Structure formats: structure tokens, C-alpha cells
XYZ file of N, CA and C in Angstrom:
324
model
N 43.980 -16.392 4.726
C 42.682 -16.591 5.314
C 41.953 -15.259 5.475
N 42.919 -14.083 5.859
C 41.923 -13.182 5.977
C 42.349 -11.790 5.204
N 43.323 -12.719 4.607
C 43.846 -11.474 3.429
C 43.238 -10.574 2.047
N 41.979 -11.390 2.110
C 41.357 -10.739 0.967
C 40.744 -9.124 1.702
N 40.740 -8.311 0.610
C 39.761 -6.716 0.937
C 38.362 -6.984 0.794
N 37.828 -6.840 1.317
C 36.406 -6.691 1.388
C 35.979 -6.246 -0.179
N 34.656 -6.517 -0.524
C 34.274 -5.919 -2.125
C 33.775 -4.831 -1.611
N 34.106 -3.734 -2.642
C 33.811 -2.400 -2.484
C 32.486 -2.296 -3.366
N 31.532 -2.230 -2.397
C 30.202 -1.668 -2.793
C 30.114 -0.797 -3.512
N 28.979 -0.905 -4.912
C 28.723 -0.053 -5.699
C 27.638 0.861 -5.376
N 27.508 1.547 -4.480
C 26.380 2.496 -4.019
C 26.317 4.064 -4.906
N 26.588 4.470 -6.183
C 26.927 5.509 -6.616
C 25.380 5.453 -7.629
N 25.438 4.216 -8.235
C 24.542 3.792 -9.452
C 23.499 4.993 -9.622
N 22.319 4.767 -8.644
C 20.918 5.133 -8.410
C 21.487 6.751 -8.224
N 22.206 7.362 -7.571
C 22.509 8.909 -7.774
C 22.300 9.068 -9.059
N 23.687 8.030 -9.731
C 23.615 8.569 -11.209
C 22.368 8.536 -11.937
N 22.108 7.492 -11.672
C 20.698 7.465 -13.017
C 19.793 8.492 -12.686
N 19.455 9.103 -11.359
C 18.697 10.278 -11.234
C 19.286 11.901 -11.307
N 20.940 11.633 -11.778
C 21.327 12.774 -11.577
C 21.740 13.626 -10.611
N 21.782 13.053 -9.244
C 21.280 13.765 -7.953
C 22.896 13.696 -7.357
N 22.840 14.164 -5.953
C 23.990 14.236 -5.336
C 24.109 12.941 -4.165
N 24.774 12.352 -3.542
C 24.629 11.279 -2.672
C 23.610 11.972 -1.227
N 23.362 13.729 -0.986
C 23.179 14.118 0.165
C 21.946 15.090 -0.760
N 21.580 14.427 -1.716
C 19.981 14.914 -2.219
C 19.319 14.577 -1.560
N 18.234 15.943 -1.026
C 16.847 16.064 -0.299
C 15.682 15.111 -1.119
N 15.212 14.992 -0.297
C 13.564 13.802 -0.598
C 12.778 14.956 -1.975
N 13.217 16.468 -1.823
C 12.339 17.035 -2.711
C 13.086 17.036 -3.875
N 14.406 16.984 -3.927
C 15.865 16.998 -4.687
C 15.438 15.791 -6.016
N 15.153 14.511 -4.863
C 14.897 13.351 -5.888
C 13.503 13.551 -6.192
N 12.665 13.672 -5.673
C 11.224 13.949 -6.519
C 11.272 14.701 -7.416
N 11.467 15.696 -8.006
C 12.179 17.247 -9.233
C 12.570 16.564 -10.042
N 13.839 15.636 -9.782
C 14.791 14.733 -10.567
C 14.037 13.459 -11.226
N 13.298 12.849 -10.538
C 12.232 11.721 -10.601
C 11.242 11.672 -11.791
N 10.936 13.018 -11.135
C 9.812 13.442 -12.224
C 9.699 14.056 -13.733
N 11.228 14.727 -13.516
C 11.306 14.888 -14.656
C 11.893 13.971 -15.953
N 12.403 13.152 -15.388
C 13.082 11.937 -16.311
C 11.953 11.032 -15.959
N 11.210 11.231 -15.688
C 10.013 10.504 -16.048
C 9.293 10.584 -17.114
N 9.211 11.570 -16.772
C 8.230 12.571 -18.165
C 9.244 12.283 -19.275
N 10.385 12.806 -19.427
C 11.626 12.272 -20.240
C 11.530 10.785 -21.145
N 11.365 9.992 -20.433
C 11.302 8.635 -20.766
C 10.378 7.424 -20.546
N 9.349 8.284 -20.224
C 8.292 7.237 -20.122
C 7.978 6.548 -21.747
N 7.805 4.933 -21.180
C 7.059 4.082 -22.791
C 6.249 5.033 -23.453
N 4.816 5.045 -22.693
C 3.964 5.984 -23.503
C 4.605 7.499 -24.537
N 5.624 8.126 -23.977
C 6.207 9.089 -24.528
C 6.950 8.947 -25.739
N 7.314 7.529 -25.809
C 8.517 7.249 -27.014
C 9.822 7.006 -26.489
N 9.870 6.908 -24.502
C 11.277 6.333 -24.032
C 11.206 5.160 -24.005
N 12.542 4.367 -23.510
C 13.327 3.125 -23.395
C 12.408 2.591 -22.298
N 11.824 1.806 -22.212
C 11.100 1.097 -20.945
C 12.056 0.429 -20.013
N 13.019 0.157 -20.764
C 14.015 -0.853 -19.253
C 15.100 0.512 -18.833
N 15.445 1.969 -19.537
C 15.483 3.035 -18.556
C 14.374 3.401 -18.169
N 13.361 3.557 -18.046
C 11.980 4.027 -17.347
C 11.995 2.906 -15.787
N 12.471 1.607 -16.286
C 12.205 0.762 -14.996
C 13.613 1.317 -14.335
N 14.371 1.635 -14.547
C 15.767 2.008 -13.842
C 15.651 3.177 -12.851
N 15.021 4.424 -14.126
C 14.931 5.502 -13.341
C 13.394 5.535 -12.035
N 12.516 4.429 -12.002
C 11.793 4.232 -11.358
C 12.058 3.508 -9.936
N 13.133 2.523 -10.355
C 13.852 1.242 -9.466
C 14.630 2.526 -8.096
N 15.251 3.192 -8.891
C 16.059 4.253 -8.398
C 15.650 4.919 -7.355
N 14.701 5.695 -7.888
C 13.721 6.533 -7.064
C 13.060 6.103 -6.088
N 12.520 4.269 -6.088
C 12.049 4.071 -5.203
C 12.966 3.864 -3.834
N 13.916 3.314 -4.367
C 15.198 3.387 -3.385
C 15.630 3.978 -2.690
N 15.998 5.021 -3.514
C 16.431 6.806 -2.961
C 15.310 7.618 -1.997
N 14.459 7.273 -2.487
C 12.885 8.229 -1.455
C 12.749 7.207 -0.350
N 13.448 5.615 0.186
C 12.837 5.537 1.221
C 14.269 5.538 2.007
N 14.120 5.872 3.184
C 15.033 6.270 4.022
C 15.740 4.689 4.340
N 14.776 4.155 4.916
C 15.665 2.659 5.343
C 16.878 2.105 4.252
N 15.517 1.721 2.458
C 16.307 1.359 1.498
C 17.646 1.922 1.365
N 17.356 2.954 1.562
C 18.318 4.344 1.364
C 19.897 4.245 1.881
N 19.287 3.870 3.368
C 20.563 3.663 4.440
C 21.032 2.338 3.737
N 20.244 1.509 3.663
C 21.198 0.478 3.609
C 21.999 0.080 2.242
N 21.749 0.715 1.106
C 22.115 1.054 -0.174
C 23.303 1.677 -0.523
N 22.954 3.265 0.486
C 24.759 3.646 1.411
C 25.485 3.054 1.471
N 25.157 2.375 2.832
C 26.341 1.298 3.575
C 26.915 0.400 2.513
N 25.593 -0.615 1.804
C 26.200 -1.734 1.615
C 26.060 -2.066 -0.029
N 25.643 -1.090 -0.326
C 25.053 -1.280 -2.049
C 24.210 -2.101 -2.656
N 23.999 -1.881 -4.112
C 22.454 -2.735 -4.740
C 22.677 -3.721 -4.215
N 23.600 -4.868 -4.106
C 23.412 -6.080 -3.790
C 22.669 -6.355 -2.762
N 23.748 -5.455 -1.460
C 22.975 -6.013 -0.321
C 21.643 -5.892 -0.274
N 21.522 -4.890 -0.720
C 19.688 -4.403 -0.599
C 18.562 -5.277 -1.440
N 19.610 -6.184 -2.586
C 18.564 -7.000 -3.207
C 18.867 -8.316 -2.325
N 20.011 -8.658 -1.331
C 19.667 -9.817 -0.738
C 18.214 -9.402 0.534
N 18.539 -8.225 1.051
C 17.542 -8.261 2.274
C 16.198 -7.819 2.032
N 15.821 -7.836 0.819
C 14.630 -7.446 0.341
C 14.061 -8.630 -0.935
N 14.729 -9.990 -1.021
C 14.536 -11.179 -1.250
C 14.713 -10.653 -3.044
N 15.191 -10.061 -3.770
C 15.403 -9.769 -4.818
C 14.826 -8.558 -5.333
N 15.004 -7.918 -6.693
C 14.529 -6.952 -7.105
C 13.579 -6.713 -7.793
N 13.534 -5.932 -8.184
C 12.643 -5.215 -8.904
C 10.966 -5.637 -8.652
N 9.709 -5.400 -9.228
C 8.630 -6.046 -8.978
C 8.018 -4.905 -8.528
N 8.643 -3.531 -7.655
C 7.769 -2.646 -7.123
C 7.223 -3.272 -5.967
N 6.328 -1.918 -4.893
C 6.271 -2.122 -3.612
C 5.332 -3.567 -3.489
N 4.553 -3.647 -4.167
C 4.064 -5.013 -3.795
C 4.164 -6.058 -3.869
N 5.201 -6.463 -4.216
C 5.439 -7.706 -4.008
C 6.776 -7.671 -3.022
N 7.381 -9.169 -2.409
C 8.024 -9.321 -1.343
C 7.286 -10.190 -0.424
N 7.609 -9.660 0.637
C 6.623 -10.610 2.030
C 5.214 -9.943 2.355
N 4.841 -11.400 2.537
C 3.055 -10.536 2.474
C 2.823 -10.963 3.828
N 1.916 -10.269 4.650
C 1.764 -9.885 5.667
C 0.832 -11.404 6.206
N 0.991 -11.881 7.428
C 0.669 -13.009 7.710
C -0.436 -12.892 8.254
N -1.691 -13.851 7.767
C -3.141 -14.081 8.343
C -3.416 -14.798 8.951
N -4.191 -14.307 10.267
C -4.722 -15.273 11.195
C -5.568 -16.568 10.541
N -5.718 -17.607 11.509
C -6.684 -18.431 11.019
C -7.754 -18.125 10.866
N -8.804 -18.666 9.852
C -10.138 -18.617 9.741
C -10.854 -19.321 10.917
N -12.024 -18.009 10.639
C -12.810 -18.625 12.347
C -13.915 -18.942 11.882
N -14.523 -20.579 12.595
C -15.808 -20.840 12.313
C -16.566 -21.064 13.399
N -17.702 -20.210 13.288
C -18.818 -20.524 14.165
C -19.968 -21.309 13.653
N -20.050 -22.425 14.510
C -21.458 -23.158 14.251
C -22.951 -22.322 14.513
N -23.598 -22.445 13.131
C -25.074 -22.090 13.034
C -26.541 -23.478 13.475
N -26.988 -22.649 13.652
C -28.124 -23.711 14.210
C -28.815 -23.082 13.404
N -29.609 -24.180 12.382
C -30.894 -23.754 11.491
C -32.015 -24.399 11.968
N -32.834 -23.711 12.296
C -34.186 -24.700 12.204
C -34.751 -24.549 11.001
């Protein structure tokens, strides 16, 4: 019943694809970011699904929360608590709107 080991999280990935160290500075991965950008961007003549990798990566790595919890618990967890991947910052949960307000006009 409780004999299984826990799965050992793959949290190494996103270092690798940027090259970086697990205790790379925010300026560490921007340097790294940017230059395998330039490296492999479509427009340049790179691989577009490494361009989305080394992009996926970076966004990960530069935000602190993603970051932590990527650590701890690896890609997975971070694609369950962020409702799946990829798509970039805008999409996900969209921010909830009040009701529409109507005021009655009087025309003469």
C-alpha cells in the first residue's frame, strides 16, 4: 500500500536546454536566452519546435514562482497547476468580469 517510491521529478530539463546552472541568476538566463535565440530563431534558419523549447524554458526559469515550483516538483507538476502548457503568457485563466451595468435613459 505504501510501498511504492514516489516518482522522481524531472526538474533538470529547462537548465539544460538553456545551458545554465540550477542556481543561474535572472541575468544568467537572459545572456543564455538570448543568445540561443538569436541561434535558432525560424526567421534565422532554426528548428521552430527548439525555438518553442528554448522559449517555453526561459519563460519558466525567469519567473520565480514557475521557477519554485518546477524545482520542487517538475514540468509536470507545473503543467498540472497552470492547466497545461505551452500557449505563452496569455492564455490560461482570464481574469473575471463584473456584470454589465445598465442605466435607464429617458428620451424625449
Amino acid at each position: 500500500m505504501f510501498g511504492r517510491a514516489p516518482k522522481k521529478s524531472d526538474n533538470t530539463k529547462y537548465y539544460e536546454i538553456l545551458g545554465v546552472s540550477k542556481n543561474a541568476s535572472p541575468n544568467d538566463l537572459k545572456k543564455a536566452y538570448h543568445k540561443l535565440a538569436i541561434r535558432n530563431h525560424p526567421d534565422k534558419g532554426g528548428d521552430p519546435e527548439k525555438f518553442k523549447e528554448i522559449a517555453q524554458a526561459y519563460e519558466v526559469l525567469n519567473n520565480p514562482e514557475k521557477r519554485g515550483i518546477y524545482d520542487q516538483c517538475g514540468e509536470d507538476a507545473l503543467k498540472e497547476r497552470t492547466g497545461g502548457g505551452g500557449g505563452g503568457p496569455s492564455r490560461g485563466r482570464r481574469q473575471r468580469r463584473g456584470e454589465d451595468l445598465f442605466h435607464p435613459l429617458k428620451v424625449n
